[in-house]
Tab-separated table of C-alpha atoms in Angstrom:
chain	number	residue	atom	x	y	z
D	1	MET	CA	-7.072	-3.076	-15.292
D	2	TYR	CA	-6.848	-6.639	-14.071
D	3	GLN	CA	-6.870	-7.870	-17.664
D	4	PHE	CA	-3.708	-5.869	-18.336
D	5	SER	CA	-2.042	-7.329	-15.250
D	6	GLU	CA	-3.044	-10.873	-16.222
D	7	SER	CA	-1.697	-10.398	-19.740
D	8	LYS	CA	1.600	-9.074	-18.318
D	9	ARG	CA	1.265	-5.719	-20.112
D	10	ALA	CA	1.069	-3.695	-16.902
D	11	SER	CA	1.364	-4.447	-13.220
D	12	THR	CA	-1.282	-2.603	-11.203
D	13	ILE	CA	-0.016	-1.117	-7.965
D	14	CYS	CA	-3.212	0.669	-6.989
D	15	PHE	CA	-6.271	2.344	-8.424
D	16	SER	CA	-9.291	4.331	-7.407
D	17	LEU	CA	-12.236	4.591	-9.781
D	18	MET	CA	-14.044	7.832	-9.063
D	19	PRO	CA	-17.465	8.868	-10.415
D	20	ASP	CA	-15.874	11.019	-13.131
D	21	HIS	CA	-12.260	9.843	-13.449
D	22	LEU	CA	-9.777	7.092	-12.691
D	23	HIS	CA	-6.490	7.117	-10.815
D	24	TRP	CA	-4.369	4.125	-11.820
D	25	LEU	CA	-0.813	3.558	-10.656
D	26	PHE	CA	0.910	0.820	-12.608
D	27	GLN	CA	4.221	-0.286	-14.023
D	28	LEU	CA	4.490	-1.080	-17.707
D	29	GLN	CA	5.625	-4.684	-18.163
D	30	ASP	CA	5.641	-5.074	-21.937
D	31	GLU	CA	8.692	-3.250	-23.303
D	32	ALA	CA	7.088	-3.114	-26.757
D	33	MET	CA	4.037	-1.222	-25.462
D	34	SER	CA	4.074	2.525	-24.942
D	35	LEU	CA	2.119	4.282	-22.224
D	36	SER	CA	-0.132	5.905	-24.836
D	37	ASN	CA	-0.876	2.542	-26.462
D	38	LEU	CA	-1.729	0.913	-23.133
D	39	ILE	CA	-4.030	3.761	-22.123
D	40	GLY	CA	-5.667	3.697	-25.561
D	41	GLN	CA	-6.279	-0.049	-25.286
D	42	PHE	CA	-7.632	0.325	-21.756
D	43	LYS	CA	-10.043	3.057	-22.807
D	44	SER	CA	-11.198	1.095	-25.835
D	45	ILE	CA	-11.746	-2.200	-24.001
D	46	SER	CA	-13.428	-0.610	-20.977
D	47	THR	CA	-15.675	1.568	-23.167
D	48	LEU	CA	-16.856	-1.475	-25.102
D	49	LYS	CA	-17.560	-3.399	-21.892
D	50	VAL	CA	-19.351	-0.544	-20.127
D	51	ASN	CA	-21.457	0.297	-23.180
D	52	ARG	CA	-22.346	-3.371	-23.739
D	53	GLU	CA	-23.300	-3.776	-20.072
D	54	ARG	CA	-25.490	-0.659	-20.115
D	55	GLY	CA	-26.884	-1.071	-23.627
D	56	LEU	CA	-25.342	2.237	-24.674
D	57	SER	CA	-22.844	3.493	-27.189
D	58	GLY	CA	-20.395	6.341	-27.299
D	59	ARG	CA	-17.340	7.632	-25.534
D	60	ILE	CA	-16.970	7.383	-21.751
D	61	TRP	CA	-13.378	8.636	-21.334
D	62	GLN	CA	-11.907	12.033	-22.078
D	63	PRO	CA	-9.544	11.927	-25.056
D	64	ASN	CA	-6.411	12.833	-23.092
D	65	PHE	CA	-4.778	11.589	-19.894
D	66	TYR	CA	-2.325	12.867	-17.342
D	67	ASP	CA	0.739	10.934	-16.332
D	68	HIS	CA	3.315	11.194	-13.609
D	69	LYS	CA	6.592	9.322	-13.776
D	70	ILE	CA	7.666	7.785	-10.474
D	71	ARG	CA	11.344	8.415	-9.864
D	72	ALA	CA	11.852	7.278	-6.264
D	73	GLU	CA	10.375	4.836	-3.749
D	74	SER	CA	9.164	7.725	-1.590
D	75	ASP	CA	7.269	9.155	-4.579
D	76	LEU	CA	5.684	5.737	-5.224
D	77	ILE	CA	4.344	5.502	-1.667
D	78	GLN	CA	3.142	9.123	-1.740
D	79	GLN	CA	1.277	8.601	-5.036
D	80	ALA	CA	-0.285	5.339	-3.810
D	81	ARG	CA	-1.530	7.060	-0.652
D	82	TYR	CA	-2.944	9.935	-2.695
D	83	ILE	CA	-4.811	7.528	-4.977
D	84	VAL	CA	-6.226	5.397	-2.174
D	85	ALA	CA	-7.377	8.464	-0.207
D	86	ASN	CA	-9.106	10.081	-3.191
D	87	PRO	CA	-12.633	8.825	-2.292
D	88	LEU	CA	-12.120	10.176	1.247
D	89	ARG	CA	-11.057	13.614	0.001
D	90	ALA	CA	-14.063	13.674	-2.328
D	91	ARG	CA	-16.290	12.830	0.680
D	92	LEU	CA	-17.743	9.800	-1.073
D	93	VAL	CA	-17.176	7.741	2.091
D	94	LYS	CA	-15.909	8.300	5.625
D	95	ASN	CA	-13.882	5.078	5.645
D	96	ILE	CA	-11.962	3.833	2.605
D	97	GLY	CA	-13.084	0.293	3.406
D	98	ASP	CA	-16.627	1.386	2.550
D	99	TYR	CA	-15.651	2.382	-1.004
D	100	PRO	CA	-15.888	-0.565	-3.422
D	101	PHE	CA	-13.921	0.796	-6.403
D	102	TRP	CA	-10.289	0.768	-5.295
D	103	ASN	CA	-7.454	-1.609	-4.581
D	104	CYS	CA	-3.803	-1.405	-3.615
D	105	CYS	CA	-1.180	-4.158	-3.668
D	106	TYR	CA	0.292	-2.779	-0.440
D	107	LEU	CA	-2.934	-3.540	1.413
D	108	ASP	CA	-3.632	-7.084	0.204
């Protein structure tokens, strides 16, 4: 995700990597890139890195994805809160500060 922000393709607002899925709130920055292309690139790059790190091969992401278009500032804040609180709702931790796989630009 950070690689996409650094390359100015997408600006990450927040994310929460869960044991079996990812919530990622971002704004597309590259007008030439579609949402589907960015997600496809993300899945490809992250799959290669994870498999290389673990000495494995094969798919790690489901073939589809779900999107939600943000239409108002209030919706943006609501979605960011939902994403950040996901590890709490899943009872992975009691305090979000104890969960290592999330970040939010509003809390930097």
